[in-house]
Coordinates of C-alpha atoms and ligand atoms in Angstrom, one line a residue:
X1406 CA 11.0 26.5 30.0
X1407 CA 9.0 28.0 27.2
X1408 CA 5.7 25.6 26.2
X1409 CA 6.6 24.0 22.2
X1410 CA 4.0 21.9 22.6
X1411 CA 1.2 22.8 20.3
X1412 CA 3.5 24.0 17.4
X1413 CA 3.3 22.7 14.4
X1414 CA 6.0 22.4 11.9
X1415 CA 4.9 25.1 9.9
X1416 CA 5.4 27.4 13.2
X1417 CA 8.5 26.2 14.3
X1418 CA 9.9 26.5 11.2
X1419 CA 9.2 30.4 11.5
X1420 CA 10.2 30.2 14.8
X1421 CA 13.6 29.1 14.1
X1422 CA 14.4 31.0 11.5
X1423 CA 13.4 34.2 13.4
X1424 CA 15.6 33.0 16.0
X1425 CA 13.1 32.8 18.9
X1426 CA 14.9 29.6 19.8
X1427 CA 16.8 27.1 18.9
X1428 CA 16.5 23.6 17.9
X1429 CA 18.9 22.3 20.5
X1430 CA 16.3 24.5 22.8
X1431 CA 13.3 22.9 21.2
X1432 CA 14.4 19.1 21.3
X1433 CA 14.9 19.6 24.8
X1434 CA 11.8 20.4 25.4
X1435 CA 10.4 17.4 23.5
X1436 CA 13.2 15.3 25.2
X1437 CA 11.5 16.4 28.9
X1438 CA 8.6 15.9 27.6
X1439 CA 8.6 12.6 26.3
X1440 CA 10.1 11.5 29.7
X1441 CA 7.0 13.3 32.0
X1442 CA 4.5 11.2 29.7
X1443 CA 6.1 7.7 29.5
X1444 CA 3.1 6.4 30.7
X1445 CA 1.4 7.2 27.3
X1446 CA 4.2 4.2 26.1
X1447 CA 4.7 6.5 22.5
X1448 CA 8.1 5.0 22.0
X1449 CA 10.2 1.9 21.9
X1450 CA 13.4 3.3 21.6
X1451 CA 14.5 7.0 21.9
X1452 CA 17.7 8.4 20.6
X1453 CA 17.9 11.7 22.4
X1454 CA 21.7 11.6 22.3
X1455 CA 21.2 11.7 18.7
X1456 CA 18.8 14.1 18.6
X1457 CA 20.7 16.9 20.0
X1458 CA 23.8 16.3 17.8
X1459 CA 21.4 16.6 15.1
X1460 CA 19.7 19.5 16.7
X1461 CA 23.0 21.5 17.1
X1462 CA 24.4 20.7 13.5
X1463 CA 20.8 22.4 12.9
X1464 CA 21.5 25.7 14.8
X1465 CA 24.9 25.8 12.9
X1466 CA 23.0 25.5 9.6
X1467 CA 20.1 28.2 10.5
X1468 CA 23.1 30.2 12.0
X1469 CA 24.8 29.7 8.2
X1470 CA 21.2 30.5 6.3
X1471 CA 21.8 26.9 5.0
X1472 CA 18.5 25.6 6.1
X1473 CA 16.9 22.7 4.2
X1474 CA 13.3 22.4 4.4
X1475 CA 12.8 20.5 8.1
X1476 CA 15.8 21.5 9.7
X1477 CA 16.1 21.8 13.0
X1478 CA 12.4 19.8 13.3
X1479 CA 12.5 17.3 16.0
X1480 CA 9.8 14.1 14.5
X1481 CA 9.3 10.7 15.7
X1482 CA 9.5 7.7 13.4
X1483 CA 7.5 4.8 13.1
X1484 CA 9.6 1.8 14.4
X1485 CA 8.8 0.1 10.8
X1486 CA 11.6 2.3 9.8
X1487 CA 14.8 0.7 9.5
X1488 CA 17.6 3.4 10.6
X1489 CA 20.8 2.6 10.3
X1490 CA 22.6 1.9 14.1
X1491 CA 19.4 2.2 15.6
X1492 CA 17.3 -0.4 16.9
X1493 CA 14.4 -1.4 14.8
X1494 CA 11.8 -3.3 15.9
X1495 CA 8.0 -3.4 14.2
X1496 CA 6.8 -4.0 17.9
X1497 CA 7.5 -7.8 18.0
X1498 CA 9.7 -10.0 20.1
X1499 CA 11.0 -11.4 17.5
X1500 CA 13.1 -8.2 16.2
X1501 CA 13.6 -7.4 20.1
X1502 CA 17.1 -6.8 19.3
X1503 CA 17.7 -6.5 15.6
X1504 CA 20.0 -3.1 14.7
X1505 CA 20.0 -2.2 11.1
X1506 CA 23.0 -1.8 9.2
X1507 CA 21.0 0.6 6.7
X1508 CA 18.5 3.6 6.6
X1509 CA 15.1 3.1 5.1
X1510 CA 14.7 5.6 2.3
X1511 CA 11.9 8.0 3.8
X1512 CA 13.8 8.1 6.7
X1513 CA 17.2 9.1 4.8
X1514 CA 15.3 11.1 3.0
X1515 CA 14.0 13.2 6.2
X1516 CA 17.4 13.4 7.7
X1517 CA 18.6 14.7 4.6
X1518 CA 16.2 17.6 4.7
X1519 CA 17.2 18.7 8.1
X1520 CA 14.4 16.1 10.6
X1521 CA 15.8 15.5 13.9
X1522 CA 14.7 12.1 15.3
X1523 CA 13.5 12.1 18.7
X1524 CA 13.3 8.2 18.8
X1525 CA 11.5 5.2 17.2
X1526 CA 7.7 5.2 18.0
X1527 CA 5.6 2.0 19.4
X1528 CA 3.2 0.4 16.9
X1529 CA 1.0 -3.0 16.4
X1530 CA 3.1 -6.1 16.0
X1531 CA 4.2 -6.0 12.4
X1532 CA 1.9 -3.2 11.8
X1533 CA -1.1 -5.6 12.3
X1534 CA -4.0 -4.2 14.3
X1535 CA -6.5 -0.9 15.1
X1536 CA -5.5 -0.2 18.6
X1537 CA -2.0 -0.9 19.3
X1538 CA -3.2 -3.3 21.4
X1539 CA -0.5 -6.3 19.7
X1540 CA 2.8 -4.6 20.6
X1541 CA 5.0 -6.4 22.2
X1542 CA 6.4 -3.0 24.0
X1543 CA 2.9 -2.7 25.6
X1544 CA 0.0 -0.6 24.5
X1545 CA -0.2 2.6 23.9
X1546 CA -2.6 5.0 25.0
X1547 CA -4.5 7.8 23.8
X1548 CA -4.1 11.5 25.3
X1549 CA -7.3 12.2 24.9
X1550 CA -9.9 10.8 27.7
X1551 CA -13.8 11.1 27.4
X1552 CA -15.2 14.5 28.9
X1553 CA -17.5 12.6 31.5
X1554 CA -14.9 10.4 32.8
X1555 CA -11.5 11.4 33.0
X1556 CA -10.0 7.7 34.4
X1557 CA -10.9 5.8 31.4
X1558 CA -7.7 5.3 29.0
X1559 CA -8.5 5.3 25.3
X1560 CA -6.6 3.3 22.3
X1561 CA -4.9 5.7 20.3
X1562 CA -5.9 3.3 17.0
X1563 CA -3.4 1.4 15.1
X1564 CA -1.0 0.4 13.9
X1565 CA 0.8 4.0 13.9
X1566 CA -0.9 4.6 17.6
X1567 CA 2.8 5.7 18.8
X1568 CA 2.9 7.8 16.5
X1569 CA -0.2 9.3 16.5
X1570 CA -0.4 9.6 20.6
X1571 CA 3.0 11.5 20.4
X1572 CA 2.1 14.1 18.0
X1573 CA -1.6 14.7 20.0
X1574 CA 0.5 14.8 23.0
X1575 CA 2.9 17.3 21.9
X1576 CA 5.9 15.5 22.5
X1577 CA 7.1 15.8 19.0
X1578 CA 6.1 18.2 15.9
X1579 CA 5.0 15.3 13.7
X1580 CA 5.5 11.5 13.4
X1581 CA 5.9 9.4 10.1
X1582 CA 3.1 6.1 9.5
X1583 CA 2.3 3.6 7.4
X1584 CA -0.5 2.8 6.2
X1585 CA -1.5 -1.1 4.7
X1586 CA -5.1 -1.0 5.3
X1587 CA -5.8 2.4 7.3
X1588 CA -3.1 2.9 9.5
X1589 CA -2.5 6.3 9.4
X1590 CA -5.8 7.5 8.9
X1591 CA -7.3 5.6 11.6
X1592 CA -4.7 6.8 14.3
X1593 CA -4.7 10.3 13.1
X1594 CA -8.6 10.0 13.5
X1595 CA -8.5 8.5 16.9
X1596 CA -6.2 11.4 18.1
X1597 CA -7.8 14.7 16.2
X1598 CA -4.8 15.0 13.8
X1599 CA -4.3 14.9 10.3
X1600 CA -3.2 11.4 8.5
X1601 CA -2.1 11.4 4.8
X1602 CA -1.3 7.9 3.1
X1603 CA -0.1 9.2 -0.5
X1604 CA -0.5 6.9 -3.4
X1605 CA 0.9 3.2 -3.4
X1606 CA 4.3 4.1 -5.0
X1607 CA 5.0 7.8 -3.7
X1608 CA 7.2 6.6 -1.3
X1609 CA 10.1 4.5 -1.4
X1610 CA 9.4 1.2 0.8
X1611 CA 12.9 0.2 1.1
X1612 CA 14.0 -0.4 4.5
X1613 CA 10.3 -0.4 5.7
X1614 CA 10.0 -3.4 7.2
X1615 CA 7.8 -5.4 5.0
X1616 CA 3.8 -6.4 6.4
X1617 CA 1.9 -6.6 2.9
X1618 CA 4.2 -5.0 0.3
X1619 CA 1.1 -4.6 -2.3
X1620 CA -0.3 -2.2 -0.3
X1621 CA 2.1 -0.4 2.3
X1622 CA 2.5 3.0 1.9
X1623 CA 4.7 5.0 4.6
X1624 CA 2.8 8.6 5.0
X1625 CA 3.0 11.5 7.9
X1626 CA 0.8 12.2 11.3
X1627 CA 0.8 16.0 11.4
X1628 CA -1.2 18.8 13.3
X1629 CA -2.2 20.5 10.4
X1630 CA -2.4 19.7 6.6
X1631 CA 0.5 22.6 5.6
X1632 CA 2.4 19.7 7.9
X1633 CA 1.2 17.1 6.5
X1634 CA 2.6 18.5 2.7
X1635 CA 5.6 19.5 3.9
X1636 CA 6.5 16.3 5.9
X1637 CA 5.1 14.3 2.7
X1638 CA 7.6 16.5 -0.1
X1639 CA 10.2 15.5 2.1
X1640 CA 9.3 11.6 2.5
X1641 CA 8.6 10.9 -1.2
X1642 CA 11.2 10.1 -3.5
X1643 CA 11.8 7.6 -6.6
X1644 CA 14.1 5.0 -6.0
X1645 CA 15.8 2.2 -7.9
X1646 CA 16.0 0.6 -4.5
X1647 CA 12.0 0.2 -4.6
X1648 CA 10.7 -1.2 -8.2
X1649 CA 7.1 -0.2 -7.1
X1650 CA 8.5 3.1 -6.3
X1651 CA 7.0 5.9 -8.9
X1652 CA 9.1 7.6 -10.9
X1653 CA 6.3 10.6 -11.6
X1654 CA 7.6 13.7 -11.4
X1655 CA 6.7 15.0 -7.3
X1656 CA 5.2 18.1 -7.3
X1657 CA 5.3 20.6 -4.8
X1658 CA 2.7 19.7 -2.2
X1659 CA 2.4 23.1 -1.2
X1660 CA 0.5 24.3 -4.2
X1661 CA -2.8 22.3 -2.5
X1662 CA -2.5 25.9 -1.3
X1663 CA -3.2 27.7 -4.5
X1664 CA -5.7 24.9 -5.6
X1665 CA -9.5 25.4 -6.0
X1666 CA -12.5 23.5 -5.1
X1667 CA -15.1 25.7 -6.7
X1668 CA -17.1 23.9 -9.2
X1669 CA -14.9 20.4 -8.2
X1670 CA -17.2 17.2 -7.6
X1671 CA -17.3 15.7 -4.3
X1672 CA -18.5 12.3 -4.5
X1673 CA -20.7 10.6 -1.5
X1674 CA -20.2 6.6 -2.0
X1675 CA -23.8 5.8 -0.9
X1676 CA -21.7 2.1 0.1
X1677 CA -20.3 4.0 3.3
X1678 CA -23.5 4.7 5.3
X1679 CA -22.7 1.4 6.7
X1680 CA -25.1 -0.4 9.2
X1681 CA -23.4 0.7 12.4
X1682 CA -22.0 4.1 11.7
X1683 CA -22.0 6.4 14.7
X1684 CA -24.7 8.8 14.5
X1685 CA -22.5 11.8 15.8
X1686 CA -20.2 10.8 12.5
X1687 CA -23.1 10.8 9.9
X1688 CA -23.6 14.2 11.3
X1689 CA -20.2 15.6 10.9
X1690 CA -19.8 13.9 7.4
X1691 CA -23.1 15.6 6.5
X1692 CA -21.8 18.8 7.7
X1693 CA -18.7 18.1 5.8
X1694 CA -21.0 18.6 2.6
X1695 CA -22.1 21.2 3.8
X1696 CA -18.7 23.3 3.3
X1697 CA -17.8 21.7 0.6
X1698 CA -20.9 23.0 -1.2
X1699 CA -20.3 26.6 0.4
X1700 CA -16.8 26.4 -1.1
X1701 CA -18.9 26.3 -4.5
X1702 CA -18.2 22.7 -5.0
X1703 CA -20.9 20.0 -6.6
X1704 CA -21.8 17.3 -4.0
X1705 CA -22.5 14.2 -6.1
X1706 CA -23.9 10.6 -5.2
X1707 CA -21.8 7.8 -6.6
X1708 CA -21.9 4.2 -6.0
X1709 CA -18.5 1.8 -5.3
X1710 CA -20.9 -1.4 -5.3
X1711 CA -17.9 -3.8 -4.3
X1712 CA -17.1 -1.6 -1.0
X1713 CA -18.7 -4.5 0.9
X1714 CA -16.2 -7.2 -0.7
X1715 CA -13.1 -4.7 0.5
X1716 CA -12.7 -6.3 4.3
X1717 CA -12.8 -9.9 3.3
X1718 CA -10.5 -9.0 0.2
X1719 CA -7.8 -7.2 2.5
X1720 CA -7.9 -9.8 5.0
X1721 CA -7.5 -12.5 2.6
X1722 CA -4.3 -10.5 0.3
X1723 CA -2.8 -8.9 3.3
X1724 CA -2.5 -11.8 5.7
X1725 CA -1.0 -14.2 2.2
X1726 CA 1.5 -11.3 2.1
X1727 CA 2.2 -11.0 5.0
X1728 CA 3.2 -15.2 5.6
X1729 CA 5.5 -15.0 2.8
X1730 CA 7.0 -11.4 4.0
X1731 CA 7.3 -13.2 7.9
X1732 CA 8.6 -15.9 6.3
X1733 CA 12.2 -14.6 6.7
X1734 CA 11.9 -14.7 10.1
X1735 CA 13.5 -18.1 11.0
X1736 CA 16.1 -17.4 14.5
X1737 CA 18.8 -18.1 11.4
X1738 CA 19.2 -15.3 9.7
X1739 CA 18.8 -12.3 11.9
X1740 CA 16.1 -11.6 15.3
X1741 CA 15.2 -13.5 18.1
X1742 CA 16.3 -17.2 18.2
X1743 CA 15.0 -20.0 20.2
X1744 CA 18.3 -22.4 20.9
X1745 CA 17.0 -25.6 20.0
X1746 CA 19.0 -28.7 19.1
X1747 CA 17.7 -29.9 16.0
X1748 CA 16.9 -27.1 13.2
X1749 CA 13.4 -28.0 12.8
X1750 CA 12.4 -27.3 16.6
X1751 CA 14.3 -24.1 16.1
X1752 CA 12.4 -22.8 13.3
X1753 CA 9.0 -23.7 15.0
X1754 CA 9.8 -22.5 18.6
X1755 CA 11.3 -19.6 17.3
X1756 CA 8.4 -18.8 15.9
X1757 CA 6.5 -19.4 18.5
X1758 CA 7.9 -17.4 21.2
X1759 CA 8.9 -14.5 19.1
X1760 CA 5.7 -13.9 17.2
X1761 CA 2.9 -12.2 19.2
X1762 CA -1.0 -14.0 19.2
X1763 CA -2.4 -11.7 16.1
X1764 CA 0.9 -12.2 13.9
X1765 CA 0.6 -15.9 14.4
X1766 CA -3.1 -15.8 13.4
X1767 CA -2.7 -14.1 10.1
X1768 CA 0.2 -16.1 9.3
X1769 CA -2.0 -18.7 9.6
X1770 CA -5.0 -17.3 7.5
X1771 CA -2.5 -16.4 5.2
X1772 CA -0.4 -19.7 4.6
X1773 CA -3.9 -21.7 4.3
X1774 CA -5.2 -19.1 1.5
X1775 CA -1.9 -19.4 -0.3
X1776 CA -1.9 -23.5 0.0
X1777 CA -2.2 -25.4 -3.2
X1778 CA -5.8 -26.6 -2.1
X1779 CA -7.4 -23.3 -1.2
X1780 CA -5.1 -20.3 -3.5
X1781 CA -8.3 -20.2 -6.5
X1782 CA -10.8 -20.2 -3.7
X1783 CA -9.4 -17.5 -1.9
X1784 CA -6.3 -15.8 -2.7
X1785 CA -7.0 -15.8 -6.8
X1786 CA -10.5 -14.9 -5.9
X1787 CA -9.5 -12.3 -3.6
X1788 CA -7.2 -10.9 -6.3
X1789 CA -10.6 -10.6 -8.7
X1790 CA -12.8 -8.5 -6.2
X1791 CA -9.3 -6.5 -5.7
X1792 CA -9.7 -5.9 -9.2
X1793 CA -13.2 -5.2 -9.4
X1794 CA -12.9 -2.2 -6.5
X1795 CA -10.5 -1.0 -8.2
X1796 CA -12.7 -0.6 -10.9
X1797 CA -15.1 0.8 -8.9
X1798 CA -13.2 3.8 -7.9
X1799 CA -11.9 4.4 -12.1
X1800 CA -16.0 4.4 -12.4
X1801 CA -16.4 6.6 -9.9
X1802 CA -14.0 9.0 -10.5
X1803 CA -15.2 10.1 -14.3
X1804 CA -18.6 11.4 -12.0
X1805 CA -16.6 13.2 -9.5
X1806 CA -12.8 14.2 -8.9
X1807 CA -12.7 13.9 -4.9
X1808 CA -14.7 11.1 -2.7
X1809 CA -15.8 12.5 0.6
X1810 CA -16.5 9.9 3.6
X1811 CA -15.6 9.1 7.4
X1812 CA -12.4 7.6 8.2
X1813 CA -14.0 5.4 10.4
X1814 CA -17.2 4.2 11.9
X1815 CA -16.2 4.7 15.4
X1816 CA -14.3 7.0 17.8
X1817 CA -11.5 5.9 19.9
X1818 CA -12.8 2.8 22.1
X1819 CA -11.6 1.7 25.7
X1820 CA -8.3 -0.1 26.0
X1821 CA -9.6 -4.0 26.4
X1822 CA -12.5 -2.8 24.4
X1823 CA -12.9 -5.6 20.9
X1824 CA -10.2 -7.6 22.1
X1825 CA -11.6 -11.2 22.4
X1826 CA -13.2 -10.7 18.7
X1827 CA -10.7 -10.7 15.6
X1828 CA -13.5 -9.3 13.2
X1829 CA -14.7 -6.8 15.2
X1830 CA -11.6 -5.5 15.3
X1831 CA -10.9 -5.5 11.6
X1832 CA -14.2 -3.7 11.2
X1833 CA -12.0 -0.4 12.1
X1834 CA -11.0 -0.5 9.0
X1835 CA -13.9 -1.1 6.6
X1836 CA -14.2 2.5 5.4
X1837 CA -9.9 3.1 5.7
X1838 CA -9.5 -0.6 3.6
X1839 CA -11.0 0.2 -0.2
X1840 CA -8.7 3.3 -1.2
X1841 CA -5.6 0.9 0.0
X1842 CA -6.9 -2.0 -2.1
X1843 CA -6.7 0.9 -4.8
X1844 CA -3.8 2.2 -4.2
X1845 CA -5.3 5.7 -4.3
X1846 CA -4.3 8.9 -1.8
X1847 CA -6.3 9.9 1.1
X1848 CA -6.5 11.8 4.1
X1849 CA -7.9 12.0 7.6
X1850 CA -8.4 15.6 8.7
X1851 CA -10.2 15.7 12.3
X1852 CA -13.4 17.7 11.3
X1853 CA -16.0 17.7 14.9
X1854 CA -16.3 16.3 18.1
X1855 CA -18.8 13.9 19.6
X1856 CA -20.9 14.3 22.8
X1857 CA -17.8 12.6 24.8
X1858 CA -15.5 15.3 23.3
X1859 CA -13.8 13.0 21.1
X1860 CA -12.6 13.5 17.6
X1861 CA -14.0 12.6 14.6
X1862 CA -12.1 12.3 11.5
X1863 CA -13.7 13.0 7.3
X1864 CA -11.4 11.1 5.1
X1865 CA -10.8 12.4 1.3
X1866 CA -10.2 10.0 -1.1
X1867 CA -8.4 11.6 -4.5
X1868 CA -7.5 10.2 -8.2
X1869 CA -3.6 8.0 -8.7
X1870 CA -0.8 11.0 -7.5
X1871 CA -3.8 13.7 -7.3
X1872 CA -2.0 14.2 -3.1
X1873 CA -3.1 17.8 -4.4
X1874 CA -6.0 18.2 -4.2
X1875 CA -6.4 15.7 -1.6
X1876 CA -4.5 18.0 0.9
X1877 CA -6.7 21.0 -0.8
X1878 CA -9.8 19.4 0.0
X1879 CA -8.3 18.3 3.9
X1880 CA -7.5 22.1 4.2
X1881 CA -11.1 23.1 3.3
X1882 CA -12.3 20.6 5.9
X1883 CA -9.4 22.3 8.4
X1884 CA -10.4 25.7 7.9
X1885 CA -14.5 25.2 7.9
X1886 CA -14.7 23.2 11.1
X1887 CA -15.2 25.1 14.9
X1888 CA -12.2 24.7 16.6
Ligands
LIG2377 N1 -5.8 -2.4 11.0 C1 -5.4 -3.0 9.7 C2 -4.8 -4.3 10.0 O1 -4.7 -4.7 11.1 C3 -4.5 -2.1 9.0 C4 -3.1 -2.1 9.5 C5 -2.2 -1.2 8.7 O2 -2.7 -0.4 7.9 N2 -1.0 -1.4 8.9 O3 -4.3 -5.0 9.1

């Protein structure tokens, strides 16, 4: 059988439409694929039944010249997703067996342009975590291993790690994410791949199964940024079903193609060299200037003061949003349900059993910042410095028309590795956290390696809707680095 694996979407399209093969020929690949790697744990559920009905109504369409803009493109989708008939389950217990009756809007909107869905990829509990360390599938690990020691097993990142593990180990062309506080970025970093989380409102979040609905954002995991556009024009869509949902006119994300950085301000938040920041990352983020400037654009220092307020802030807001999302989960209504005989016992063990350790501890953190005693000290506060980042970035972006940073300040970590410390943990996420607070658009595009062979990502942060030049500036970083 013919090698698909390091194909992006862009080739395969071509591929399919010259006839070198077929999709039916392709998901089969994927399909063996998937099943020589379970041990990498990349999915929950699989649907490869479905996928090659899908695939051969695909071949009929090329066959017809009726092909819409991913047809025939075998993808794996977040199990955040709800798809209708298929089993949908955020990685907890307590949605072990939940089948939705409905299809989440980005997903609709990929079948409708042709996606084929390979099956429903493994992720944090409830999207809550760096490493996908909290699913209640088991974790997932990274394909990529350390040059001098082949036997250790990396984290792929979180929450999106099934995802992101699938598409860096070829068994699909790309994978769809979401991102609350970094979720995409931080995986797609972890595994050399690109990660885009579009602006808060791009996408529709209906039927995304809910974690901190002020800040979730579903986005792709792609091999290349041409991908990472053409899986995003397909995702986004207004929709009545979503209030937050824009109604801005999309553009076509492909024009980051014809867009130019000459004379364009890159700013460098001077708030990002953090105490801490891998060495081997300042260096490729200073090389990332470096091509930016050769592009002829201006590199500019600029100053987010409140970037140091952004952790506490998103693990105060995301946590209260999260125990009033989680809330619904009760063993009545739908999930997991603990038989108890009074109704108070059921709630409580229900809870219990079908919530994982890190669900139950920002339930927690959230129901005490939300309680009448605590809400001005925390949550309102919280709310404020939200406010005042915000502001931060509006400053900063009258200086400069693109921000320029690491994704994160670490490479993928052994599996066991920050386990026993929450914060430690969260610190993943202290450079990911700010634009998400913000709402704003940003990438991770893998830009250099460190000494252990591991990938490093440069994230872009751009202006509201500016996905543009966002994807221009990931494609500079993409076409300057050596490999
Ligand atoms: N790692 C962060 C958290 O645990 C972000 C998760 C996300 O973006 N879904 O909350």
């Amino acid at each position: 059988m013919t090698d698909y694996s390091s194909l992006t979407i862009q080739s395969a399209i071509s591929g399919l439409r010259k006839k070198d093969f077929t999709s039916v020929e392709l998901t089969k690949f994927f399909i063996e694929k998937i099943q020589k790697n379970n041990e990498l744990n990349c999915f929950i559920t699989k649907t490869f039944e479905i996928a090659l009905k899908k695939a051969a109504e695909s071949d009929e369409r090329i066959l017809k010249n009726s092909n819409r803009q991913l047809e025939g493109i075998p993808i794996g989708m977040k199990d955040l997703f709800c798809t209708n008939g298929v089993k949908t389950t955020a990685g907890s217990k307590i949605l072990e067996n939940f089948v939705p009756f409905y299809e989440s809007t980005v997903s609709k909107n990929l079948w409708d342009s042709g996606a084929v869905m390979l099956g429903k990829t493994n992720m944090d509990e409830f999207a809550m975590g760096s490493a996908n360390t909290t699913s209640f599938f088991g974790n997932v690990l990274n394909p990529l291993k350390p040059k001098s020691d082949k036997n250790k097993r990396l984290v792929p990142g979180g929450s999106s790690g099934g995802s992101a593990s699938a598409v860096a180990s070829g068994l699909c062309l790309a994978a769809t994410g979401s991102d609350t506080g970094g979720s995409i970025r931080q995986p797609a970093s972890f595994c050399g791949l690109v990660g885009l989380k579009p602006t808060y409102g791009r996408c529709s979040r209906f039927g995304m199964i809910a974690f901190a609905s002020s800040l979730d954002q579903a986005g792709p995991i792609t091999k290349s940024v041409e991908d990472a556009a053409l899986m995003l024009q397909c995702m986004a869509s207004s929709d009545e079903k979503d209030s937050t949902s824009s109604k801005k006119k999309i553009p076509n994300f492909l024009d980051f193609k014809k867009f130019n950085l000459k004379g364009k301000k890159i700013g460098i938040p001077k708030e990002y060299s953090i105490k801490g920041l891998n060495e081997n990352i300042e260096k490729v983020w200073k090389n990332g200037t470096e091509w930016f400037k050769s592009e002829g654009a201006e590199i500019v220092e600029i100053s987010l003061p409140y970037t140091e307020f952004a952790l506490p802030t998103y693990y105060i807001i995301a946590p209260a949003e999260a125990s009033a999302n989680l809330a619904r989960y009760d063993g009545i209504r739908y999930g997991f349900r603990s038989n108890e005989p009074n109704i108070n016992s059921l709630y409580s063990k229900t809870r219990a059993i079908g919530f994982g350790k890190e669900v139950k501890r920002r339930l927690m953190i959230g129901t005490y910042v939300l309680s009448a005693g605590y809400y001005d000290a925390y949550y309102l506060k919280a709310l404020k410095v939200r406010k005042l980042i915000s502001n931060d970035f509006e400053k900063a972006f009258k200086s400069c028309d693109l921000i320029l940073t690491p994704t994160t300040p670490n490479v993928a970590f052994p599996i066991g590795e920050k386990q026993t410390d929450p914060i430690e943990m969260y610190l993943n996420d202290v450079l990911t956290v700010p634009a998400s607070l913000a709402g704003l658009p940003a990438i991770s595009v893998s830009a250099g390696f460190n000494n252990e062979m591991l990938p490093i990502g440069l994230q872009v942060i751009g202006k509201p809707f500016d996905e543009i030049s966002v994807l221009a500036a990931g494609s500079l970083i993409e076409r300057f680095r050596e490999f």
